[in-house]
Amino acid sequence: MKILYNVLVFFLLLAGVKGVAQDFVYTPKNPAFGGNPYNYSWLLSSAQAQNTHTDESYLYEQTKTDPMKDFAESLNQQILSQLARKIIANQFGEEALTSGTYILGNYQIEIGTQSDGIRINILDKESGSSTTVSVPYM
């Protein structure tokens, strides 16, 4: 009976003690789910450091070059550069620029003189885009 009395007193004393606890508050780390927006750079760098997957097709495309295509592109750029120099020299020098249509690789260039200057129309046959440049007489 003494044991039952001790257990009863223990539970009565325990019932009189105020329970103390605090609220559990969950705060996410990932800013995509409501976390601190300053964590995104750390999360991104951690994910990139752990990423071991590589895109082989992207790497192959970056290293694959066609020498003939590179040569043709370089030649086109040099011809266009020479044409631009000749136009500038014509405006500020004594050389004359011949009017007409020129086909350089993928470009069709039409040069014509007007009353107010020189008009150059450059058509990219591959993409269909056209650029018109007017150079006034000085």
CSV table of N, CA and C in Angstrom, one decimal:
chain,number,residue,atom,x,y,z
A,1,MET,N,0.8,-1.2,0.0
A,1,MET,CA,0.0,0.0,0.0
A,1,MET,C,0.9,1.3,0.0
A,2,LYS,N,2.0,1.1,0.7
A,2,LYS,CA,2.9,2.3,0.7
A,2,LYS,C,3.4,2.6,-0.7
A,3,ILE,N,3.6,1.6,-1.5
A,3,ILE,CA,4.1,1.8,-2.9
A,3,ILE,C,3.0,2.6,-3.7
A,4,LEU,N,1.8,2.1,-3.5
A,4,LEU,CA,0.7,2.8,-4.2
A,4,LEU,C,0.6,4.2,-3.8
A,5,TYR,N,0.7,4.5,-2.5
A,5,TYR,CA,0.7,5.8,-1.9
A,5,TYR,C,1.8,6.7,-2.5
A,6,ASN,N,3.0,6.2,-2.6
A,6,ASN,CA,4.1,6.9,-3.2
A,6,ASN,C,3.9,7.2,-4.7
A,7,VAL,N,3.4,6.3,-5.4
A,7,VAL,CA,3.1,6.5,-6.8
A,7,VAL,C,2.1,7.5,-7.0
A,8,LEU,N,1.0,7.5,-6.2
A,8,LEU,CA,-0.1,8.5,-6.3
A,8,LEU,C,0.5,9.9,-5.9
A,9,VAL,N,1.3,10.0,-4.9
A,9,VAL,CA,1.9,11.3,-4.5
A,9,VAL,C,2.8,11.8,-5.7
A,10,PHE,N,3.5,10.9,-6.2
A,10,PHE,CA,4.4,11.3,-7.3
A,10,PHE,C,3.6,11.9,-8.5
A,11,PHE,N,2.5,11.2,-8.9
A,11,PHE,CA,1.7,11.7,-10.0
A,11,PHE,C,1.0,13.0,-9.7
A,12,LEU,N,0.6,13.2,-8.5
A,12,LEU,CA,0.0,14.4,-8.0
A,12,LEU,C,1.0,15.6,-8.1
A,13,LEU,N,2.2,15.3,-7.6
A,13,LEU,CA,3.2,16.4,-7.7
A,13,LEU,C,3.6,16.7,-9.1
A,14,LEU,N,3.6,15.7,-10.0
A,14,LEU,CA,3.9,15.8,-11.4
A,14,LEU,C,2.8,16.6,-12.1
A,15,ALA,N,1.6,16.4,-11.7
A,15,ALA,CA,0.5,17.1,-12.3
A,15,ALA,C,0.5,18.6,-12.0
A,16,GLY,N,1.0,19.0,-10.9
A,16,GLY,CA,1.1,20.4,-10.5
A,16,GLY,C,2.2,21.1,-11.1
A,17,VAL,N,3.2,20.5,-11.7
A,17,VAL,CA,4.3,21.1,-12.4
A,17,VAL,C,3.9,21.6,-13.8
A,18,LYS,N,4.2,22.9,-14.0
A,18,LYS,CA,3.8,23.5,-15.3
A,18,LYS,C,4.7,22.9,-16.4
A,19,GLY,N,4.2,22.5,-17.5
A,19,GLY,CA,5.0,22.0,-18.6
A,19,GLY,C,5.6,23.2,-19.4
A,20,VAL,N,6.8,23.1,-19.7
A,20,VAL,CA,7.5,24.1,-20.4
A,20,VAL,C,8.0,23.5,-21.7
A,21,ALA,N,7.7,24.2,-22.8
A,21,ALA,CA,8.2,23.8,-24.1
A,21,ALA,C,8.2,25.0,-25.0
A,22,GLN,N,8.7,24.8,-26.2
A,22,GLN,CA,8.7,25.9,-27.2
A,22,GLN,C,8.2,25.3,-28.5
A,23,ASP,N,7.7,26.2,-29.3
A,23,ASP,CA,7.2,25.8,-30.6
A,23,ASP,C,8.3,25.4,-31.6
A,24,PHE,N,8.0,24.4,-32.4
A,24,PHE,CA,9.0,24.0,-33.4
A,24,PHE,C,8.7,24.8,-34.6
A,25,VAL,N,9.6,25.5,-35.1
A,25,VAL,CA,9.5,26.3,-36.3
A,25,VAL,C,10.4,25.8,-37.4
A,26,TYR,N,9.8,25.3,-38.5
A,26,TYR,CA,10.6,24.8,-39.6
A,26,TYR,C,10.9,26.0,-40.6
A,27,THR,N,12.2,26.2,-40.9
A,27,THR,CA,12.6,27.2,-41.9
A,27,THR,C,13.3,26.5,-43.0
A,28,PRO,N,12.8,26.5,-44.2
A,28,PRO,CA,13.5,25.8,-45.3
A,28,PRO,C,14.8,26.5,-45.7
A,29,LYS,N,15.8,25.8,-46.2
A,29,LYS,CA,17.0,26.3,-46.6
A,29,LYS,C,17.0,26.8,-48.1
A,30,ASN,N,16.3,26.0,-48.9
A,30,ASN,CA,16.2,26.3,-50.3
A,30,ASN,C,15.3,27.5,-50.6
A,31,PRO,N,15.8,28.5,-51.3
A,31,PRO,CA,15.0,29.7,-51.6
A,31,PRO,C,13.8,29.4,-52.5
A,32,ALA,N,13.8,28.3,-53.3
A,32,ALA,CA,12.7,27.9,-54.1
A,32,ALA,C,11.5,27.5,-53.3
A,33,PHE,N,11.7,27.1,-52.0
A,33,PHE,CA,10.7,26.6,-51.2
A,33,PHE,C,10.5,27.6,-50.0
A,34,GLY,N,10.8,28.8,-50.1
A,34,GLY,CA,10.6,29.8,-49.1
A,34,GLY,C,11.7,30.1,-48.2
A,35,GLY,N,12.9,29.6,-48.5
A,35,GLY,CA,14.0,29.8,-47.7
A,35,GLY,C,14.7,31.2,-47.9
A,36,ASN,N,15.8,31.4,-47.3
A,36,ASN,CA,16.5,32.7,-47.4
A,36,ASN,C,17.0,32.8,-48.8
A,37,PRO,N,16.7,33.9,-49.5
A,37,PRO,CA,17.1,34.1,-50.9
A,37,PRO,C,18.6,34.2,-51.0
A,38,TYR,N,19.3,34.5,-50.0
A,38,TYR,CA,20.8,34.6,-50.0
A,38,TYR,C,21.5,33.2,-50.1
A,39,ASN,N,20.7,32.2,-49.9
A,39,ASN,CA,21.3,30.8,-49.9
A,39,ASN,C,21.4,30.3,-51.4
A,40,TYR,N,20.8,30.9,-52.4
A,40,TYR,CA,20.8,30.3,-53.7
A,40,TYR,C,22.2,30.1,-54.3
A,41,SER,N,23.1,31.1,-54.1
A,41,SER,CA,24.4,30.9,-54.7
A,41,SER,C,25.2,29.7,-54.0
A,42,TRP,N,25.0,29.6,-52.8
A,42,TRP,CA,25.7,28.5,-52.1
A,42,TRP,C,25.1,27.2,-52.5
A,43,LEU,N,23.8,27.1,-52.6
A,43,LEU,CA,23.1,25.8,-53.1
A,43,LEU,C,23.5,25.5,-54.5
A,44,LEU,N,23.6,26.5,-55.4
A,44,LEU,CA,23.9,26.3,-56.8
A,44,LEU,C,25.4,25.8,-56.9
A,45,SER,N,26.3,26.5,-56.2
A,45,SER,CA,27.7,26.1,-56.3
A,45,SER,C,27.9,24.6,-55.7
A,46,SER,N,27.1,24.3,-54.7
A,46,SER,CA,27.2,22.9,-54.1
A,46,SER,C,26.7,21.9,-55.1
A,47,ALA,N,25.6,22.2,-55.8
A,47,ALA,CA,25.0,21.3,-56.8
A,47,ALA,C,26.0,21.2,-58.0
A,48,GLN,N,26.6,22.3,-58.4
A,48,GLN,CA,27.5,22.2,-59.6
A,48,GLN,C,28.8,21.4,-59.2
A,49,ALA,N,29.2,21.5,-58.0
A,49,ALA,CA,30.4,20.8,-57.5
A,49,ALA,C,30.1,19.3,-57.5
A,50,GLN,N,28.9,18.9,-57.2
A,50,GLN,CA,28.5,17.5,-57.1
A,50,GLN,C,28.1,16.9,-58.4
A,51,ASN,N,27.9,17.7,-59.4
A,51,ASN,CA,27.4,17.2,-60.7
A,51,ASN,C,28.6,16.6,-61.5
A,52,THR,N,28.5,15.4,-61.8
A,52,THR,CA,29.5,14.7,-62.5
A,52,THR,C,29.1,14.4,-64.0
A,53,HIS,N,27.9,14.7,-64.3
A,53,HIS,CA,27.3,14.4,-65.7
A,53,HIS,C,27.9,15.5,-66.7
A,54,THR,N,28.3,15.0,-67.8
A,54,THR,CA,28.7,15.9,-68.9
A,54,THR,C,27.9,15.5,-70.2
A,55,ASP,N,27.7,16.6,-71.0
A,55,ASP,CA,27.0,16.4,-72.2
A,55,ASP,C,28.0,16.2,-73.3
A,56,GLU,N,28.2,14.9,-73.7
A,56,GLU,CA,29.2,14.6,-74.7
A,56,GLU,C,28.9,15.2,-76.1
A,57,SER,N,27.6,15.4,-76.4
A,57,SER,CA,27.3,16.0,-77.7
A,57,SER,C,27.7,17.5,-77.7
A,58,TYR,N,27.6,18.1,-76.6
A,58,TYR,CA,28.0,19.5,-76.5
A,58,TYR,C,29.5,19.7,-76.6
A,59,LEU,N,30.2,18.8,-76.0
A,59,LEU,CA,31.7,18.8,-76.0
A,59,LEU,C,32.2,18.5,-77.4
A,60,TYR,N,31.5,17.6,-78.1
A,60,TYR,CA,31.8,17.2,-79.5
A,60,TYR,C,31.6,18.4,-80.4
A,61,GLU,N,30.5,19.1,-80.3
A,61,GLU,CA,30.2,20.2,-81.1
A,61,GLU,C,31.2,21.3,-80.9
A,62,GLN,N,31.7,21.5,-79.7
A,62,GLN,CA,32.6,22.6,-79.4
A,62,GLN,C,34.0,22.3,-80.0
A,63,THR,N,34.4,21.1,-80.1
A,63,THR,CA,35.7,20.7,-80.6
A,63,THR,C,35.7,20.5,-82.1
A,64,LYS,N,34.5,20.2,-82.7
A,64,LYS,CA,34.4,19.9,-84.1
A,64,LYS,C,34.4,21.2,-84.9
A,65,THR,N,35.4,21.3,-85.8
A,65,THR,CA,35.5,22.4,-86.7
A,65,THR,C,35.8,21.9,-88.1
A,66,ASP,N,35.2,22.6,-89.1
A,66,ASP,CA,35.4,22.2,-90.5
A,66,ASP,C,36.4,23.2,-91.1
A,67,PRO,N,37.6,22.8,-91.4
A,67,PRO,CA,38.6,23.7,-91.9
A,67,PRO,C,38.2,24.5,-93.2
A,68,MET,N,37.4,23.8,-94.1
A,68,MET,CA,37.0,24.5,-95.3
A,68,MET,C,36.0,25.6,-95.0
A,69,LYS,N,35.1,25.3,-94.0
A,69,LYS,CA,34.1,26.3,-93.7
A,69,LYS,C,34.8,27.5,-93.0
A,70,ASP,N,35.7,27.2,-92.1
A,70,ASP,CA,36.5,28.3,-91.4
A,70,ASP,C,37.2,29.1,-92.5
A,71,PHE,N,37.8,28.5,-93.5
A,71,PHE,CA,38.6,29.2,-94.5
A,71,PHE,C,37.6,30.1,-95.3
A,72,ALA,N,36.4,29.6,-95.7
A,72,ALA,CA,35.5,30.4,-96.5
A,72,ALA,C,35.0,31.5,-95.6
A,73,GLU,N,34.7,31.3,-94.4
A,73,GLU,CA,34.3,32.4,-93.5
A,73,GLU,C,35.3,33.5,-93.4
A,74,SER,N,36.6,33.1,-93.2
A,74,SER,CA,37.7,34.0,-93.1
A,74,SER,C,37.9,34.8,-94.4
A,75,LEU,N,37.7,34.1,-95.5
A,75,LEU,CA,37.9,34.8,-96.8
A,75,LEU,C,36.8,35.8,-97.0
A,76,ASN,N,35.5,35.4,-96.6
A,76,ASN,CA,34.4,36.4,-96.7
A,76,ASN,C,34.6,37.6,-95.8
A,77,GLN,N,35.1,37.4,-94.6
A,77,GLN,CA,35.4,38.5,-93.7
A,77,GLN,C,36.4,39.5,-94.3
A,78,GLN,N,37.5,38.9,-94.9
A,78,GLN,CA,38.6,39.7,-95.4
A,78,GLN,C,38.1,40.5,-96.6
A,79,ILE,N,37.2,39.9,-97.5
A,79,ILE,CA,36.7,40.6,-98.7
A,79,ILE,C,35.8,41.7,-98.2
A,80,LEU,N,34.9,41.5,-97.2
A,80,LEU,CA,34.1,42.5,-96.7
A,80,LEU,C,34.9,43.6,-96.1
A,81,SER,N,36.0,43.3,-95.4
A,81,SER,CA,36.8,44.3,-94.8
A,81,SER,C,37.5,45.2,-95.9
A,82,GLN,N,38.0,44.5,-97.0
A,82,GLN,CA,38.5,45.3,-98.1
A,82,GLN,C,37.5,46.2,-98.7
A,83,LEU,N,36.3,45.7,-98.9
A,83,LEU,CA,35.2,46.5,-99.5
A,83,LEU,C,34.9,47.7,-98.6
A,84,ALA,N,34.9,47.5,-97.3
A,84,ALA,CA,34.6,48.6,-96.4
A,84,ALA,C,35.8,49.7,-96.5
A,85,ARG,N,37.0,49.2,-96.6
A,85,ARG,CA,38.1,50.1,-96.7
A,85,ARG,C,38.1,50.9,-98.0
A,86,LYS,N,37.6,50.2,-99.1
A,86,LYS,CA,37.5,50.9,-100.4
A,86,LYS,C,36.4,51.9,-100.4
A,87,ILE,N,35.3,51.6,-99.7
A,87,ILE,CA,34.2,52.6,-99.6
A,87,ILE,C,34.7,53.8,-98.9
A,88,ILE,N,35.4,53.6,-97.8
A,88,ILE,CA,35.9,54.8,-97.0
A,88,ILE,C,37.0,55.6,-97.8
A,89,ALA,N,37.8,54.8,-98.5
A,89,ALA,CA,38.8,55.5,-99.4
A,89,ALA,C,38.2,56.3,-100.5
A,90,ASN,N,37.1,55.8,-101.0
A,90,ASN,CA,36.4,56.4,-102.1
A,90,ASN,C,35.8,57.8,-101.6
A,91,GLN,N,35.3,57.7,-100.4
A,91,GLN,CA,34.6,58.9,-99.9
A,91,GLN,C,35.7,60.0,-99.5
A,92,PHE,N,36.8,59.6,-99.0
A,92,PHE,CA,37.8,60.5,-98.6
A,92,PHE,C,39.1,60.6,-99.4
A,93,GLY,N,39.1,59.8,-100.5
A,93,GLY,CA,40.3,59.7,-101.4
A,93,GLY,C,39.9,59.9,-102.8
A,94,GLU,N,40.8,59.4,-103.7
A,94,GLU,CA,40.6,59.6,-105.1
A,94,GLU,C,40.2,58.3,-105.9
A,95,GLU,N,40.1,57.2,-105.2
A,95,GLU,CA,39.8,55.9,-105.8
A,95,GLU,C,38.3,55.9,-106.1
A,96,ALA,N,37.9,55.3,-107.2
A,96,ALA,CA,36.5,55.2,-107.6
A,96,ALA,C,36.0,53.7,-107.2
A,97,LEU,N,34.8,53.6,-106.8
A,97,LEU,CA,34.1,52.4,-106.5
A,97,LEU,C,33.2,52.0,-107.6
A,98,THR,N,33.4,50.8,-108.2
A,98,THR,CA,32.5,50.4,-109.4
A,98,THR,C,31.2,50.0,-108.9
A,99,SER,N,30.1,50.5,-109.5
A,99,SER,CA,28.8,50.1,-109.2
A,99,SER,C,28.5,48.7,-109.8
A,100,GLY,N,27.6,48.0,-109.1
A,100,GLY,CA,27.3,46.7,-109.6
A,100,GLY,C,26.9,45.7,-108.5
A,101,THR,N,26.8,44.4,-108.9
A,101,THR,CA,26.4,43.4,-108.0
A,101,THR,C,27.5,42.4,-107.9
A,102,TYR,N,27.9,42.1,-106.6
A,102,TYR,CA,29.0,41.2,-106.4
A,102,TYR,C,28.5,40.0,-105.5
A,103,ILE,N,28.9,38.8,-105.8
A,103,ILE,CA,28.5,37.7,-105.0
A,103,ILE,C,29.8,37.1,-104.4
A,104,LEU,N,29.8,37.1,-103.0
A,104,LEU,CA,30.9,36.7,-102.2
A,104,LEU,C,30.4,35.6,-101.3
A,105,GLY,N,30.6,34.4,-101.6
A,105,GLY,CA,30.2,33.3,-100.7
A,105,GLY,C,28.7,33.3,-100.5
A,106,ASN,N,28.2,33.5,-99.3
A,106,ASN,CA,26.8,33.6,-99.0
A,106,ASN,C,26.2,35.0,-99.1
A,107,TYR,N,27.1,36.0,-99.5
A,107,TYR,CA,26.6,37.4,-99.5
A,107,TYR,C,26.5,37.8,-100.9
A,108,GLN,N,25.4,38.6,-101.2
A,108,GLN,CA,25.2,39.3,-102.5
A,108,GLN,C,25.3,40.8,-102.1
A,109,ILE,N,26.2,41.5,-102.7
A,109,ILE,CA,26.4,42.9,-102.4
A,109,ILE,C,26.1,43.7,-103.6
A,110,GLU,N,25.2,44.6,-103.5
A,110,GLU,CA,24.8,45.6,-104.6
A,110,GLU,C,25.3,46.9,-104.2
A,111,ILE,N,26.1,47.5,-105.1
A,111,ILE,CA,26.7,48.9,-104.9
A,111,ILE,C,26.1,49.8,-105.9
A,112,GLY,N,25.6,50.9,-105.5
A,112,GLY,CA,25.1,51.9,-106.4
A,112,GLY,C,25.3,53.3,-105.9
A,113,THR,N,25.5,54.2,-106.9
A,113,THR,CA,25.7,55.6,-106.5
A,113,THR,C,24.3,56.3,-106.7
A,114,GLN,N,24.1,57.2,-105.8
A,114,GLN,CA,22.9,58.1,-105.8
A,114,GLN,C,23.4,59.5,-105.8
A,115,SER,N,22.4,60.4,-105.8
A,115,SER,CA,22.7,61.8,-105.8
A,115,SER,C,23.3,62.3,-104.5
A,116,ASP,N,23.0,61.6,-103.4
A,116,ASP,CA,23.4,62.1,-102.1
A,116,ASP,C,24.6,61.2,-101.5
A,117,GLY,N,25.0,60.1,-102.3
A,117,GLY,CA,26.1,59.3,-101.8
A,117,GLY,C,26.1,57.9,-102.4
A,118,ILE,N,26.7,57.0,-101.7
A,118,ILE,CA,26.8,55.6,-102.2
A,118,ILE,C,25.8,54.8,-101.3
A,119,ARG,N,25.1,53.9,-102.0
A,119,ARG,CA,24.2,53.0,-101.3
A,119,ARG,C,24.7,51.5,-101.5
A,120,ILE,N,24.8,50.8,-100.4
A,120,ILE,CA,25.3,49.4,-100.4
A,120,ILE,C,24.2,48.5,-99.8
A,121,ASN,N,23.8,47.5,-100.5
A,121,ASN,CA,22.8,46.6,-100.0
A,121,ASN,C,23.5,45.2,-99.9
A,122,ILE,N,23.6,44.7,-98.7
A,122,ILE,CA,24.2,43.4,-98.4
A,122,ILE,C,23.2,42.4,-98.0
A,123,LEU,N,23.0,41.3,-98.9
A,123,LEU,CA,22.0,40.3,-98.6
A,123,LEU,C,22.7,39.0,-98.3
A,124,ASP,N,22.4,38.5,-97.1
A,124,ASP,CA,22.9,37.2,-96.7
A,124,ASP,C,21.9,36.1,-97.3
A,125,LYS,N,22.4,35.4,-98.3
A,125,LYS,CA,21.5,34.4,-98.9
A,125,LYS,C,21.2,33.2,-98.0
A,126,GLU,N,22.0,32.9,-97.1
A,126,GLU,CA,21.8,31.8,-96.2
A,126,GLU,C,20.6,32.1,-95.2
A,127,SER,N,20.6,33.2,-94.6
A,127,SER,CA,19.6,33.5,-93.6
A,127,SER,C,18.5,34.4,-94.2
A,128,GLY,N,18.7,35.1,-95.3
A,128,GLY,CA,17.7,35.9,-96.0
A,128,GLY,C,17.7,37.3,-95.4
A,129,SER,N,18.6,37.7,-94.5
A,129,SER,CA,18.6,39.0,-93.9
A,129,SER,C,19.4,40.0,-94.8
A,130,SER,N,18.9,41.2,-94.8
A,130,SER,CA,19.5,42.2,-95.6
A,130,SER,C,19.9,43.4,-94.8
A,131,THR,N,21.0,44.1,-95.2
A,131,THR,CA,21.5,45.3,-94.6
A,131,THR,C,21.7,46.3,-95.6
A,132,THR,N,21.3,47.5,-95.4
A,132,THR,CA,21.5,48.6,-96.3
A,132,THR,C,22.3,49.7,-95.6
A,133,VAL,N,23.4,50.1,-96.3
A,133,VAL,CA,24.3,51.1,-95.8
A,133,VAL,C,24.3,52.2,-96.8
A,134,SER,N,24.1,53.5,-96.3
A,134,SER,CA,24.2,54.6,-97.1
A,134,SER,C,25.3,55.5,-96.6
A,135,VAL,N,26.3,55.8,-97.5
A,135,VAL,CA,27.4,56.6,-97.2
A,135,VAL,C,27.3,57.9,-97.9
A,136,PRO,N,27.0,59.0,-97.2
A,136,PRO,CA,26.8,60.3,-97.9
A,136,PRO,C,28.1,60.9,-98.5
A,137,TYR,N,28.0,61.7,-99.5
A,137,TYR,CA,29.2,62.4,-100.1
A,137,TYR,C,29.6,63.5,-99.1
A,138,MET,N,30.9,63.7,-99.0
A,138,MET,CA,31.4,64.8,-98.1
A,138,MET,C,31.6,66.1,-98.9
